[in-house]
CSV table of C-alpha atoms in Angstrom, one decimal:
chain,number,residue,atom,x,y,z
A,1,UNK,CA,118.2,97.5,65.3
A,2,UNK,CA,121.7,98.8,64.9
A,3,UNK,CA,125.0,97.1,65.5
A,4,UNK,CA,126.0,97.0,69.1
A,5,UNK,CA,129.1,98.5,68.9
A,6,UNK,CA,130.9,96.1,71.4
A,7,UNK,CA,128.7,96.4,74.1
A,8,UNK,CA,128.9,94.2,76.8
A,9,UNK,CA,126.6,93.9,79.6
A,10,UNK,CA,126.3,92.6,83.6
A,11,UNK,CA,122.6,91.9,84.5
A,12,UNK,CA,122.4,91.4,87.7
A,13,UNK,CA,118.7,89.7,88.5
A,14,UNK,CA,116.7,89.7,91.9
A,15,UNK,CA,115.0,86.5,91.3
A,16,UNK,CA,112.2,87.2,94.0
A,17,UNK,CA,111.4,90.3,92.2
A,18,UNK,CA,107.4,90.7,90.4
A,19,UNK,CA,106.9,87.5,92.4
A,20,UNK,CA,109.0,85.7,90.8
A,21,UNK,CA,109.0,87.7,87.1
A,22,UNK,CA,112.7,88.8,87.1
A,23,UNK,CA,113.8,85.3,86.0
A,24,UNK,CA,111.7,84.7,83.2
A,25,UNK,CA,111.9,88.6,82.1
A,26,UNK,CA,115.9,88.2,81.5
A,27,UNK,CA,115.5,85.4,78.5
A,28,UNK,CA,114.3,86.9,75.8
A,29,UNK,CA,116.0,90.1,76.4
A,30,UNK,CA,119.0,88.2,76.8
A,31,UNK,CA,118.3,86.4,73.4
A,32,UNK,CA,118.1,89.5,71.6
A,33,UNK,CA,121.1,91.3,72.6
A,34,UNK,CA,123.2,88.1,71.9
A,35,UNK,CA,121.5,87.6,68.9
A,36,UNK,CA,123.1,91.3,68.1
A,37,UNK,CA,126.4,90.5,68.7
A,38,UNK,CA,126.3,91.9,72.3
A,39,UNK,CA,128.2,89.6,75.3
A,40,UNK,CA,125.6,89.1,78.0
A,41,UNK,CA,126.6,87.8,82.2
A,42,UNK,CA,123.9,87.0,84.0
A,43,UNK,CA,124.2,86.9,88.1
A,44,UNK,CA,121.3,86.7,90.3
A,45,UNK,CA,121.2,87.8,93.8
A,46,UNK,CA,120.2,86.4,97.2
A,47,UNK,CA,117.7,89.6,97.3
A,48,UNK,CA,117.8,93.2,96.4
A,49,UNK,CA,120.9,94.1,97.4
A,50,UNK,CA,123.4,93.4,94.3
A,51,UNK,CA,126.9,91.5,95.6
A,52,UNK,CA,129.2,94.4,95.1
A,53,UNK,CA,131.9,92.7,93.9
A,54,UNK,CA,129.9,91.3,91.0
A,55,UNK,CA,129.1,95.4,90.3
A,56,UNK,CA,132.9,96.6,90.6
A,57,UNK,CA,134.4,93.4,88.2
A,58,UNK,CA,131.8,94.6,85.9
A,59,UNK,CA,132.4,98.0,85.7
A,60,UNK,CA,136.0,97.9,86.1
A,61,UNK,CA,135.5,95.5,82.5
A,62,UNK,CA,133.5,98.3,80.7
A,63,UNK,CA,130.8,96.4,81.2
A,64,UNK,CA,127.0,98.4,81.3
A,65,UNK,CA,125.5,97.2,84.6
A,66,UNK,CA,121.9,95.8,83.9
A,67,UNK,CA,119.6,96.0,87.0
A,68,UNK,CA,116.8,93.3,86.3
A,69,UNK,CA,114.0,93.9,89.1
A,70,UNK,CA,112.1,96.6,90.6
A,71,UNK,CA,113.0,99.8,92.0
A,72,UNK,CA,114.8,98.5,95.5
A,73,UNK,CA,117.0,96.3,93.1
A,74,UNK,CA,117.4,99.2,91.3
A,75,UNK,CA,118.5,101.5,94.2
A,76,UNK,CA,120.6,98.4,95.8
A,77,UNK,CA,122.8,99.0,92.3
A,78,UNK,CA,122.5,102.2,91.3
A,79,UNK,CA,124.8,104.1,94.1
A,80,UNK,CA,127.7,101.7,93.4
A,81,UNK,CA,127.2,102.1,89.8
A,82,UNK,CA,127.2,105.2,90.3
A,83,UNK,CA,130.3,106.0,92.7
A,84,UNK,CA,132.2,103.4,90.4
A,85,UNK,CA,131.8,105.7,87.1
A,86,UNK,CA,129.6,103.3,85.5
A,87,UNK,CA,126.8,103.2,83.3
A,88,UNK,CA,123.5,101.5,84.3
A,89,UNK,CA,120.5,100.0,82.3
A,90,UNK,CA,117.3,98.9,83.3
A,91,UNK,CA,114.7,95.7,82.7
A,92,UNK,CA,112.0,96.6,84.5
A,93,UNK,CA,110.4,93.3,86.7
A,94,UNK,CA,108.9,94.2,89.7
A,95,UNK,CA,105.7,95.0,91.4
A,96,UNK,CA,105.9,98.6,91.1
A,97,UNK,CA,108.4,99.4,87.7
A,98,UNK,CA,107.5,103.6,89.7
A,99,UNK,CA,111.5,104.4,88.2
A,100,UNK,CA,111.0,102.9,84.9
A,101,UNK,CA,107.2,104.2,84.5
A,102,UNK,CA,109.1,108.1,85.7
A,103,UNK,CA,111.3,107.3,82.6
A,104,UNK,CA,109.0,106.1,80.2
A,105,UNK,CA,110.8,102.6,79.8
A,106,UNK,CA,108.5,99.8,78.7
A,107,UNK,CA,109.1,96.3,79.4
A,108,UNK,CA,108.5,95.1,76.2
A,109,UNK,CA,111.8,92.5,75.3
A,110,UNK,CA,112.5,94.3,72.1
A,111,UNK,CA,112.3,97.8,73.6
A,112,UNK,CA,114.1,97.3,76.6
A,113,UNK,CA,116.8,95.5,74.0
A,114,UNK,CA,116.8,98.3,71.7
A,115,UNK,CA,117.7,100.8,74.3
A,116,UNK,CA,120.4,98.8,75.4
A,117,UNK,CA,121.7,98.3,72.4
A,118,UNK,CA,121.4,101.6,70.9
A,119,UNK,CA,120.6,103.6,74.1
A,120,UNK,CA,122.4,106.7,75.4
A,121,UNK,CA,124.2,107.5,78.8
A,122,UNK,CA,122.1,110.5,80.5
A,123,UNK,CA,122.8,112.1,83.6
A,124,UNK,CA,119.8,111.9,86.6
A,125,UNK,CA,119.9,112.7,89.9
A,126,UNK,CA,119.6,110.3,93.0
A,127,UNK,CA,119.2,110.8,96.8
A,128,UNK,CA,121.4,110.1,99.6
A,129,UNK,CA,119.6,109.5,102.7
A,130,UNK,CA,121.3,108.8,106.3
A,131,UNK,CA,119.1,108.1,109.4
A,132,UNK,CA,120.8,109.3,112.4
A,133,UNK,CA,124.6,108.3,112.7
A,134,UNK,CA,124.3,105.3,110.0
A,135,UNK,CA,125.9,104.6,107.1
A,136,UNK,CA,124.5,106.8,103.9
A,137,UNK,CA,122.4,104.7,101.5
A,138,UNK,CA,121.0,105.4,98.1
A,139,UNK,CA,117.7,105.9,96.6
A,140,UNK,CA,116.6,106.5,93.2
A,141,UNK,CA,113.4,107.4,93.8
A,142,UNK,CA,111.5,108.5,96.6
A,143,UNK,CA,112.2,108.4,101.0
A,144,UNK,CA,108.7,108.6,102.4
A,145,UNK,CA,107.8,108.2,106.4
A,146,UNK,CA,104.5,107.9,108.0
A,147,UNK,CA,101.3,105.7,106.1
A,148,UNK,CA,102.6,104.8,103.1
A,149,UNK,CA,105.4,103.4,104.8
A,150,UNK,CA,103.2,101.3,106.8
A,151,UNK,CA,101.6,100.5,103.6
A,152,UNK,CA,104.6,99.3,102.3
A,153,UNK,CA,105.1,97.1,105.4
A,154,UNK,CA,101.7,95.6,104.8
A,155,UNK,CA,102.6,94.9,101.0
A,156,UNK,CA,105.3,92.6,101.8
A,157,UNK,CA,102.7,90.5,103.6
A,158,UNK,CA,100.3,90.5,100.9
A,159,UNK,CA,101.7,89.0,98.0
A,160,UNK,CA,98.9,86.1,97.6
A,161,UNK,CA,96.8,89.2,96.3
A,162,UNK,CA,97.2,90.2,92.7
A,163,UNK,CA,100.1,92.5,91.8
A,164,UNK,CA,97.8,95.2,90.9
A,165,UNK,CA,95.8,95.0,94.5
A,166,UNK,CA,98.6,95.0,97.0
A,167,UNK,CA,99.3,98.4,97.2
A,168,UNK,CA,95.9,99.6,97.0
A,169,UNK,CA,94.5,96.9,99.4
A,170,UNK,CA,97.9,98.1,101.6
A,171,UNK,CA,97.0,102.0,101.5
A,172,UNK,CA,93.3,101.3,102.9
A,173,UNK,CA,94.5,99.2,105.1
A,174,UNK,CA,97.1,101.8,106.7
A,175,UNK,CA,95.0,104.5,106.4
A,176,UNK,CA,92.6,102.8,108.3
A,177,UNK,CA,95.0,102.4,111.3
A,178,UNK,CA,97.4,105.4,110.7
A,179,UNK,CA,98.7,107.6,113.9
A,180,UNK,CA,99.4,111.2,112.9
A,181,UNK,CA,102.7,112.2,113.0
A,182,UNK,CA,104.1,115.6,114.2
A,183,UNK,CA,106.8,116.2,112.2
A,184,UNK,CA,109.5,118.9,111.7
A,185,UNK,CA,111.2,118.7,108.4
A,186,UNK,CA,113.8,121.3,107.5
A,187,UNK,CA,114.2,121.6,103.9
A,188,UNK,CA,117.3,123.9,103.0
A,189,UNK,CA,117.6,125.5,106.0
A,190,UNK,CA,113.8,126.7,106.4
A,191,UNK,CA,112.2,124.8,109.2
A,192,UNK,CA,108.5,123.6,108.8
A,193,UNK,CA,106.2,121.6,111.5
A,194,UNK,CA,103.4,119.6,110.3
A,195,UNK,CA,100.7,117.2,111.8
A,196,UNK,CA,101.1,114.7,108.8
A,197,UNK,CA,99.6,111.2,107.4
A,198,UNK,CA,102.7,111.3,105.5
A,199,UNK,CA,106.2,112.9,104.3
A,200,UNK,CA,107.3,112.2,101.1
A,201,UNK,CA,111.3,113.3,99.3
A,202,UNK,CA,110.8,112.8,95.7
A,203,UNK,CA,113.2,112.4,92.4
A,204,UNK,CA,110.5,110.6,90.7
A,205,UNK,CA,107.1,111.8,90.0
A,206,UNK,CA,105.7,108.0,91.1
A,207,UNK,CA,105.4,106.1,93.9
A,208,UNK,CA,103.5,103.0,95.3
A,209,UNK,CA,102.7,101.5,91.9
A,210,UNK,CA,101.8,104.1,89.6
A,211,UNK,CA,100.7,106.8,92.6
A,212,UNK,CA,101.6,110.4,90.8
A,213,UNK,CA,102.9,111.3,94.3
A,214,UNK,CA,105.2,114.5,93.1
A,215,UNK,CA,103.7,115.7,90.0
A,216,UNK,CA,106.5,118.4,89.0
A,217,UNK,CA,109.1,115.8,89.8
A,218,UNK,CA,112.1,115.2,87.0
A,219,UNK,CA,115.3,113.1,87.6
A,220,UNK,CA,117.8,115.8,86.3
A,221,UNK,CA,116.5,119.1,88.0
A,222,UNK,CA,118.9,118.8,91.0
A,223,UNK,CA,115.9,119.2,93.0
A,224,UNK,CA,114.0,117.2,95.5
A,225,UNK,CA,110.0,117.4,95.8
A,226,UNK,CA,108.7,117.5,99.4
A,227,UNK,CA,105.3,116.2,99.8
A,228,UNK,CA,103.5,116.5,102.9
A,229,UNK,CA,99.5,115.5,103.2
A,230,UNK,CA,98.5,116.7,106.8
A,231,UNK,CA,96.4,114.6,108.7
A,232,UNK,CA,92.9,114.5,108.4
A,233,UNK,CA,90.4,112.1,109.8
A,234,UNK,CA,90.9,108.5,108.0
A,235,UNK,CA,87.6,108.9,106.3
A,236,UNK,CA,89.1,112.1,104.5
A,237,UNK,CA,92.5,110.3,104.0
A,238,UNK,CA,90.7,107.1,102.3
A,239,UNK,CA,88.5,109.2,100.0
A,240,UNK,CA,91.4,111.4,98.5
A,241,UNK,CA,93.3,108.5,97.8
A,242,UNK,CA,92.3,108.4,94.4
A,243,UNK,CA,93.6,111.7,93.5
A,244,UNK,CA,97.2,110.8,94.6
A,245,UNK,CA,97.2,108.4,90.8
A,246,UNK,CA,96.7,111.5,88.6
A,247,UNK,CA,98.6,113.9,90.8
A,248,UNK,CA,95.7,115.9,91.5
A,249,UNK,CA,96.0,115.5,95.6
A,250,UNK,CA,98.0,118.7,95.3
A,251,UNK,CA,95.2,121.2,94.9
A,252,UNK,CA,94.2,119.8,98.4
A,253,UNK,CA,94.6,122.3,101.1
A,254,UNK,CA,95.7,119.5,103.5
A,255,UNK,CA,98.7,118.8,100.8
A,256,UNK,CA,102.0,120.9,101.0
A,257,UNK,CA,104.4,120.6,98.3
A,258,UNK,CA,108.5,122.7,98.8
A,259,UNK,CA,111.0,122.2,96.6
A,260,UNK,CA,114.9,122.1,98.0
A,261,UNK,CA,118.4,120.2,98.1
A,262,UNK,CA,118.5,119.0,101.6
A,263,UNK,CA,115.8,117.9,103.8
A,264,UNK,CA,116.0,116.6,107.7
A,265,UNK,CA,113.1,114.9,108.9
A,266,UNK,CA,112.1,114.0,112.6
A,267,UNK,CA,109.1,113.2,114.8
A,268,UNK,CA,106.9,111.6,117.0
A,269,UNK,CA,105.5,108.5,117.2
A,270,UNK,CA,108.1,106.7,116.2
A,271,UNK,CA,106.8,105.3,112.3
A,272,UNK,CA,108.5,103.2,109.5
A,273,UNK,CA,110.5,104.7,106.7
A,274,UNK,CA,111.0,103.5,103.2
A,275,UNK,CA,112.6,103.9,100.0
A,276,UNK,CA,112.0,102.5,97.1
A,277,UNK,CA,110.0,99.7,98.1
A,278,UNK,CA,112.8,98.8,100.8
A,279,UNK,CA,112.1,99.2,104.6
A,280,UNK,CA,114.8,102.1,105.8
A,281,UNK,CA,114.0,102.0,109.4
A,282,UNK,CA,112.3,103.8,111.8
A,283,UNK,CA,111.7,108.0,111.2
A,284,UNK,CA,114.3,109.4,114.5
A,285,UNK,CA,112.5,111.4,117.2
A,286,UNK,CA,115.6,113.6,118.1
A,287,UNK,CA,116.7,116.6,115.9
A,288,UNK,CA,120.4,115.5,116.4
A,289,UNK,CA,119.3,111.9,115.3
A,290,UNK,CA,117.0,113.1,112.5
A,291,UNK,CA,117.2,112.1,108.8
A,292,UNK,CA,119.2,113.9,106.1
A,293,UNK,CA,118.6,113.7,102.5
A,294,UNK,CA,120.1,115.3,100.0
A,295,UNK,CA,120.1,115.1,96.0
A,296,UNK,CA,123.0,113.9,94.5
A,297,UNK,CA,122.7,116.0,91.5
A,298,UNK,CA,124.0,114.1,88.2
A,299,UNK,CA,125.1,111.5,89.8
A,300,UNK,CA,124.1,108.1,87.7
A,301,UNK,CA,124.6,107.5,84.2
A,302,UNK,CA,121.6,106.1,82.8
A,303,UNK,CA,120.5,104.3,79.9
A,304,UNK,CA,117.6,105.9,77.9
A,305,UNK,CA,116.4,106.1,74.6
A,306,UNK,CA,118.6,108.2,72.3
């Protein structure tokens, strides 16, 4: 390993994050880069959402911003990092990792040090995404409406189950209960109406833990993958599901795939969204009320392997 070259680094730490992994995750990783030389904060947060003044002291210090969770911890930093000028790294410690598996980022304690230490600023893209009239938020990886925002819902109830059976046990479980939606997405300018299980808007290939939602997915085309799987009878739905963890659901007639900058999104019945493992709220019924995403193209510096 290289000398540090004066880094200094802000993790900020979502202790509730991998049931409870964040924590213990941050301590050898920690070690290491002090052991380099490096100067290492550590702050952790009530929940997912980063205390903002904790991320503007940092960067205003030129300090590398070290988000130490899963991928809503992730996203709760990334857009203030990002609007601040700053650079962001990750150690990846939550149930789903989907942004760090998109990257390729292990969470081995001597690789995730080495890319900190030695790792270069790259440019990815993330979403903005404003529901209705509300404030703009910011998502790294995917906005999805419809099951799979159910079965996120149902994930958050789950967590006596394994980590690597709460989002399968979740997707059977909505599936099993899931009410079409009749959607009408408009994705740059070209209108589309589907009955659909689900919508997806993708930066990142992966979603759900490890689901290869958006096969053709990078973080730096500027581009946003729209996935939309009809609906089918649950039967179908449940025995498809399989395909959706090596991408190969797209060959599905049922399964629609555009590619564009700015999508709106509205429907009927009223159904959860999410992003990122976060509840966003509930998809809008009204076209003037309806949900705009658009890439931010560039718009993060990012830590990666050099």
């Amino acid at each position: 390993m290289t000398e540090p070259s004066g880094r200094t680094f802000s993790f900020l730490v979502n202790p509730v994050s991998g049931g409870g992994a964040a924590p213990a995750a941050v301590v050898p990783v920690a070690r290491i880069l002090r052991d380099a030389g490096a100067t290492v904060d550590v702050t952790y947060s009530s929940g997912p959402r980063a205390t903002l003044d904790v991320i503007e002291g940092a960067v205003a210090r030129g300090e590398i911003v070290v988000s130490v969770g899963g991928d809503g911890m992730l996203s709760s930093i990334a857009g203030r990092v990002s609007q601040l000028g700053g650079t962001l790294g990750i150690v990846p410690a939550g149930r789903g990792n989907d942004f760090a598996r998109m990257l390729g980022l292990s969470s081995d304690p001597e690789e995730v040090a080495a890319i900190l230490l030695e790792g270069a600023p790259r440019a990815i893209d993330l979403l903005s995404v404003r529901i209705g009239d509300a404030e703009p938020r910011v998502v790294a990886s995917s906005v999805y409406t419809g099951v799979d925002a159910v079965a996120g819902e149902i994930v958050d109830k789950v967590r006596w189950l394994p980590g690597k059976l709460q989002y399968p046990y979740a997707a059977v479980h909505a599936l099993a209960t899931y009410k079409p939606i009749e959607a009408h997405v408009v994705i740059d300018g070209v209108a589309h109406d589907f009955g659909a299980a689900t919508v997806v808007v993708a930066n990142s290939k992966f979603y759900g833990s490890g689901m290869k939602i958006a096969p053709q997915a990078e973080v730096d085309d500027g581009l946003l993958d729209v996935v939309v799987i009809e609906a089918a009878g649950r039967r179908g739905l449940i025995q498809s599901l399989p395909k959706v963890y090596d991408g190969a659901h797209v060959e599905l007639d049922e399964v629609h795939v555009v590619r564009g900058r700015s999508v709106t999104i509205n429907g009927t019945p009223s159904v959860p969204m999410g992003g990122d493992g976060e509840p966003l709220g509930q998809l809008p019924a009204g076209v003037d009320e309806a949900t705009r995403i658009d890439v931010l193209p560039g718009a993060l510096q990012l830590l990666l392997p050099s």
